[in-house]
Amino acid sequence: MHLFRHIALLPILGLAVFTANAETVARVESPGKVLAVELDITEGRLAYRVLRFGEPVIDDSRLGFQLRGAEKLERNLALSSQTTRSHDETWEQPWGESRFVRDHHNELRARFTETIAPNRSFDVLVRVFDDGLGFRYELPEQPNLDEVIIDDELTEFALATPATAWWIPAGEWNRYEYLYDRTPVEQVTQAHTPMTVRTDDGLHIAFHEAALVDYAGMWLRRTEGRRFRAQLAPASEGWKVRRNAPFHTPWRTLQITDSAAALYASSDLILNLNEPNRLGDVSWFEPAKYIGIWWSLHLDTETWATGRKHGATTKNTKRYIDFAAEHGFRGVLVEGWNPGWDGDWFGNGYDFDFTRATPDFDIEALSAYATSKGVRLVGHHETACAVSHYEEQMEAAFAMNARLGIDSVKTGYVCDAGGIERRLDDGTVAREWHDGQWNSNHHQRVLEAAARHKVAINAHEPIKDTGLRRTYPNWVSREGARGMEYAAWGNPTNPPEHETNLVFTRMLSGPMDFTPGILSLQGRGQAIQTTLAKQLALYVVLYCPLQMAADLPENYARHMEAFQFIKDVPADWAETRVLDGEIGDYVTFARKDRNSEDWYLGSLTDEHGRLLQVPLSFLDPGRTYTAQIYRDGDGAHWQDKPFAFAREQREVTSADVLTLKLAAGGGQAIRFVAR
Amino acid sequence: MHLFRHIALLPILGLAVFTANAETVARVESPGKVLAVELDITEGRLAYRVLRFGEPVIDDSRLGFQLRGAEKLERNLALSSQTTRSHDETWEQPWGESRFVRDHHNELRARFTETIAPNRSFDVLVRVFDDGLGFRYELPEQPNLDEVIIDDELTEFALATPATAWWIPAGEWNRYEYLYDRTPVEQVTQAHTPMTVRTDDGLHIAFHEAALVDYAGMWLRRTEGRRFRAQLAPASEGWKVRRNAPFHTPWRTLQITDSAAALYASSDLILNLNEPNRLGDVSWFEPAKYIGIWWSLHLDTETWATGRKHGATTKNTKRYIDFAAEHGFRGVLVEGWNPGWDGDWFGNGYDFDFTRATPDFDIEALSAYATSKGVRLVGHHETACAVSHYEEQMEAAFAMNARLGIDSVKTGYVCDAGGIERRLDDGTVAREWHDGQWNSNHHQRVLEAAARHKVAINAHEPIKDTGLRRTYPNWVSREGARGMEYAAWGNPTNPPEHETNLVFTRMLSGPMDFTPGILSLQGRGQAIQTTLAKQLALYVVLYCPLQMAADLPENYARHMEAFQFIKDVPADWAETRVLDGEIGDYVTFARKDRNSEDWYLGSLTDEHGRLLQVPLSFLDPGRTYTAQIYRDGDGAHWQDKPFAFAREQREVTSADVLTLKLAAGGGQAIRFVAR
């Protein structure tokens, strides 16, 4: 692996010829000539299409904006200039799924100008990789365009061929916490991104966006057939976005690959389309595993509220710190540590205090005790959606965290149907969407405040991930999907296919704090729908640089053999490979530890057992590894026999092919210890 | 790799308890406990079911026979005995896709006896592997069962879950030469085997049979929903099969895997269910490539018939022999070499003489000339379905072949709608199905006669392959599907998806004489729907131990760079791996030469371009190879730019991952030369 950087300005491809009829005015191909994006003008209206090996993937799809207080920006357009360039760079991540990321794309910048007054201009910037593309609008500074109020973005995505979609609904209050639906594309109503489809021809396509900054999140509303339109999350004012030129939109991204495995890998383009690190040295953030006073709250054996069942007590926390120190976990999350939980806090977080602990939680002593044992408390800032209230305290809160060595904070945005609460200048409260423009800016403010104090953020009930971790590497993780907590009390609970759906949808966008590792396999009155071995596999499959071991210490004590894998598995990777998989069916990951020569494998399946052949070609050639195998035992089954489990060991090399036998609802985890 | 043989008699699992209601009376699991087969009796009727990881794959399906002149053999049955055993053996093929084949299965033999007169008995013998199973009926010698005339086999296959099927129709006169249809299982009418399905849950299943000897071929007739019944090809007498006890049926086979790639590999079980080699030393058969006077006949630039355009002339054949010698081809097929082609021979082959050449074809001189240059003529026996007529001559014909060094013969059974002609004792002619009992025995007679003279058989318009090449290793190849000839004149021609369908259907049954390598990409007035590179990939993808380079010598002379791959690629393999693929979409094979340390890769796609990542883990670790890459050129497309082609070379090791870019309708072929 070597780093290189190469930017070349290519000659302009040719001057466009203007006619009244449909005409391709600009075109850019991916470096390997796999994908091509063409821009067309038909009677002054602009459209794009995407071709793969010469065949249409996205048919002619409109571009433009509907504006408030101004004419639509979509008619009477002509190409006024275009440039292309080629870019090939390999850059290093401070932490991540892979240490190095290659950014190899060709870029087209095409400027379109209205041929009649007010003669406004905008650029369409397209970057096309061999495995996907992104495009965005850029509105340059210009005489007749200053404040821009976007009522609707007119961007379309017209899928060229029939396909099956995996999707969750957008435009409902409950953020992203749904089970994924699998339907023909024609049955999608309005979906969040990433939305993933598999065409009847076997092509895998994911629709998403990159670098969502000071803008509204994009939903995909199906307008007819297989045609979708960008539907921006509204602002409380009624419009969608308000900006002043110059500005640019987020990148609208398409990942396009033959296999599901390649689709996952193509997510690198989301990072590549984000700006480089703006925080400088972030070595103060240490990817790590944590435990916490958390699962007990979901089991209702302890409570956030103070009183007899209060979980966040000094004594209880000390027990967790001891357990963390003994078993090598760096973090101990404590929820319910601060005042505000005793009343009806749900969607009403005005009582929360983020700089003061409850009387039974000696935060000063506990922080010191933790630090003395090499452990750090993990902070918790549940806003319950009183977001302006939280913003008033956050600077002081992060300062306190930093002083106490609490270098990561889990934030929370549990709202009722009203949404995010934003206090206006006149003291009244407006309600905003989680993924509206205002809240995207809120997250930005949190990140920047936290960064000033060298605190990492793990947001729950967040805005979706659009790769901003590249620019702000202290935004290390988030929730943004149905996590393990739904296995505690969800109705329905998370079914066996849930994680295999997540991998090829939600996980395309970035790390998730799924909180795996419930080895007791027991929620609140309901069983967890996985085998024991699958809980281990989740540590390799679901990437998270702050990875939780979510079960109770006393439960781990009953499963020490399996727990060993959770103790061993790292949270930071030098390399990631998806070896095999099908959306919603099964998946196998191999990842190399960033701090050793060891490799890890995680494989998991839905409600069907699988027999998979896995060549170990990812291992270093010529090296022998001890494979510590944690697998489903004979007869294991998520329903009847979830605890059937076996651990075995063998010597392997890169020339070996392993047979993985995954039980129904099962999985397998392997540590390859380099010799 | 080592050989071992281990047979163990396991204790009988337990005595069955008889009740009047549904009851599982016998059960056998695969060695890795992946599959289980259960036999049930419900009120005296017998059924089986197949489970995978505890979930049903085949729901309760009937077993039994409808007999002529006797009561149905399917009621009032009770289990009278059962035994199980375990078998693990690795055996060596004289030639094949892999040198060694592992046969690892558990076997159940269950005897069922009528509880009332005539108290007939039969055995159900089940062998279950981790990736599939076979079962057959055995009718032992017994007092009340001597001659058995089977009107119908009642065997059912009730697919448990919704699925898509790839299939061709059975019960029509035109044998197997259809384009594969892809439909929901519920739209199959009556299909030939192998029929392949993929369930909505991602399971891949192929239905076929093994060791079809002295029996009628099995079609699959859908009776309702996803339930199929064995429909045996009829005999001219009206019944299906006539045998005397003791006898057994062919194996009814199910291959069951998670991936398409594994489905292909699971075909080993077809061979494993056939009897070992009965011919002894067959080292006289040499897997090889051949050219021939053949494509010109399909282009109609030369003719089978004598006269001005006669292809099989001494002079023309000499030219082919010279070309073969120069470029390292062992065989030269000459069609039209014998009398019988000048009249209306189609479906009327009574004029064919198999022991005498046409006057313009000096077979003695040509054989000698060929042998002197290390080349062998390949014989041709087109019967045009006058099969009894052919049988009268075949012993003498094979004797002549042997004398002349013609050690392989392509046979042919081009019939009209009447079918195979069988002369009865009274001199009249009965018409039989290609896959009826009589013709299955005809093929057996040909094989045995040929073997006596050390001649290998490559049958066109044959009965389907059921793995008999294990028992009779001189049955080296056959057609039995739409081959390249349809690209010459087929209406419709073979579409770009054709070969990707074949791989996971027809090719599961065994080698096919597809006759690839038409580098001119031109049929009779119609273009061939592949790129140039795809023609090369076919040599690795479509296995055939007698592999043709089917184009004209003068066409190869125009494509010498690409032709080099055809010259290099072997026809016999030490090892085969299917690296990746989806039915009807794309597939990538790696195969190791049996006579060197070189590996070969072939990858091809349907009408859609593909970008595939291929880890080279099949290569020997620690060794460097020169990869000679034959790929689609920039902008290649089967329709617009089929000749765009590039050859390049690089050094690789097993640690490398290659990116294959396949054009729409394209492919790639690579030789890895061991250093």
GROMACS .gro file of C-alpha atoms in nm, chain A residues 31-34 52-55 130-131 161 182 200-203 257-259 262 577 580 582 585-586 606-613 615-617 619 621-622 634-639 653-655 657 660-664, chain B residues 31-34 52-55 130-131 161 182 200-203 257-259 262 577 580 582 585-586 606-613 615-617 619 621-622 634-639 653-655 657 660-664:
model
  108
   31PRO     CA    1  -1.171   0.607  -1.463
   32GLY     CA    2  -1.223   0.247  -1.575
   33LYS     CA    3  -1.497   0.348  -1.822
   34VAL     CA    4  -1.753   0.146  -1.627
   52ARG     CA    5  -2.307   0.136  -1.699
   53PHE     CA    6  -2.115  -0.044  -1.969
   54GLY     CA    7  -2.327   0.152  -2.212
   55GLU     CA    8  -2.661   0.039  -2.068
  130ASP     CA    9  -1.609   0.290  -1.116
  131ASP     CA   10  -1.850   0.181  -0.843
  161THR     CA   11  -3.498  -0.145  -1.483
  182ARG     CA   12  -3.852  -0.561   0.093
  200ASP     CA   13  -3.393  -0.804  -1.180
  201ASP     CA   14  -3.067  -0.816  -1.375
  202GLY     CA   15  -2.867  -0.852  -1.055
  203LEU     CA   16  -2.733  -0.497  -1.027
  257THR     CA   17  -2.217  -0.266  -0.820
  258ASP     CA   18  -2.274  -0.620  -0.937
  259SER     CA   19  -2.267  -0.787  -0.598
  262ALA     CA   20  -1.909  -0.485  -0.364
  577ARG     CA   21  -1.331  -0.702   0.315
  580ASP     CA   22  -1.973  -1.270   0.040
  582GLU     CA   23  -2.684  -1.124  -0.018
  585ASP     CA   24  -2.988  -1.324   0.360
  586TYR     CA   25  -2.634  -1.353   0.491
  606ASP     CA   26  -3.115  -1.463   0.861
  607GLU     CA   27  -3.373  -1.722   0.968
  608HIS     CA   28  -3.219  -1.979   0.732
  609GLY     CA   29  -2.914  -2.189   0.804
  610ARG     CA   30  -2.624  -2.155   0.559
  611LEU     CA   31  -2.325  -2.358   0.454
  612LEU     CA   32  -2.058  -2.121   0.322
  613GLN     CA   33  -1.716  -2.185   0.172
  615PRO     CA   34  -1.127  -1.896   0.110
  616LEU     CA   35  -0.891  -1.739   0.363
  617SER     CA   36  -0.709  -1.546   0.093
  619LEU     CA   37  -0.463  -1.368   0.538
  621PRO     CA   38   0.047  -1.540   0.246
  622GLY     CA   39   0.311  -1.762   0.396
  634ASP     CA   40  -2.483  -2.893   1.655
  635GLY     CA   41  -2.856  -2.843   1.618
  636ALA     CA   42  -2.835  -2.474   1.701
  637HIS     CA   43  -3.141  -2.273   1.598
  638TRP     CA   44  -3.244  -1.922   1.700
  639GLN     CA   45  -3.584  -2.048   1.810
  653THR     CA   46  -0.300  -2.030   0.621
  654SER     CA   47  -0.418  -1.811   0.337
  655ALA     CA   48  -0.441  -2.122   0.117
  657VAL     CA   49  -1.085  -2.272   0.256
  660LEU     CA   50  -1.883  -2.210   0.781
  661LYS     CA   51  -2.197  -2.375   0.906
  662LEU     CA   52  -2.440  -2.110   1.025
  663ALA     CA   53  -2.753  -2.224   1.206
  664ALA     CA   54  -3.091  -2.069   1.131
  706PRO     CA   55  -2.237  -3.582   0.780
  707GLY     CA   56  -2.225  -3.216   0.885
  708LYS     CA   57  -2.588  -3.226   1.003
  709VAL     CA   58  -2.687  -2.972   0.738
  727ARG     CA   59  -3.199  -2.805   0.595
  728PHE     CA   60  -3.082  -2.670   0.927
  729GLY     CA   61  -3.416  -2.789   1.060
  730GLU     CA   62  -3.625  -2.594   0.806
  805ASP     CA   63  -2.404  -3.177   0.312
  806ASP     CA   64  -2.485  -3.020  -0.025
  836THR     CA   65  -4.091  -2.218  -0.041
  857ARG     CA   66  -3.691  -1.806  -1.607
  875ASP     CA   67  -3.703  -1.630  -0.242
  876ASP     CA   68  -3.486  -1.701   0.063
  877GLY     CA   69  -3.177  -1.737  -0.156
  878LEU     CA   70  -3.146  -2.115  -0.152
  932THR     CA   71  -2.676  -2.490  -0.159
  933ASP     CA   72  -2.674  -2.130  -0.053
  934SER     CA   73  -2.492  -1.989  -0.352
  937ALA     CA   74  -2.169  -2.390  -0.451
 1252ARG     CA   75  -1.341  -2.375  -0.848
 1255ASP     CA   76  -1.856  -1.641  -0.804
 1257GLU     CA   77  -2.546  -1.581  -1.029
 1260ASP     CA   78  -2.618  -1.326  -1.482
 1261TYR     CA   79  -2.246  -1.403  -1.466
 1281ASP     CA   80  -2.499  -1.185  -1.984
 1282GLU     CA   81  -2.616  -0.872  -2.166
 1283HIS     CA   82  -2.499  -0.656  -1.875
 1284GLY     CA   83  -2.145  -0.543  -1.814
 1285ARG     CA   84  -1.991  -0.641  -1.480
 1286LEU     CA   85  -1.712  -0.523  -1.257
 1287LEU     CA   86  -1.592  -0.816  -1.047
 1288GLN     CA   87  -1.330  -0.841  -0.776
 1290PRO     CA   88  -0.910  -1.277  -0.511
 1291LEU     CA   89  -0.650  -1.506  -0.665
 1292SER     CA   90  -0.645  -1.728  -0.359
 1294LEU     CA   91  -0.306  -1.989  -0.684
 1296PRO     CA   92   0.078  -1.948  -0.210
 1297GLY     CA   93   0.429  -1.815  -0.234
 1309ASP     CA   94  -1.246  -0.029  -2.396
 1310GLY     CA   95  -1.602   0.029  -2.505
 1311ALA     CA   96  -1.655  -0.336  -2.596
 1312HIS     CA   97  -2.019  -0.437  -2.627
 1313TRP     CA   98  -2.169  -0.751  -2.781
 1314GLN     CA   99  -2.391  -0.543  -3.004
 1328THR     CA  100   0.052  -1.403  -0.659
 1329SER     CA  101  -0.221  -1.565  -0.456
 1330ALA     CA  102  -0.240  -1.250  -0.243
 1332VAL     CA  103  -0.714  -0.935  -0.608
 1335LEU     CA  104  -1.237  -0.803  -1.400
 1336LYS     CA  105  -1.423  -0.566  -1.624
 1337LEU     CA  106  -1.663  -0.759  -1.843
 1338ALA     CA  107  -1.839  -0.572  -2.120
 1339ALA     CA  108  -2.209  -0.624  -2.190
   0.00000   0.00000   0.00000
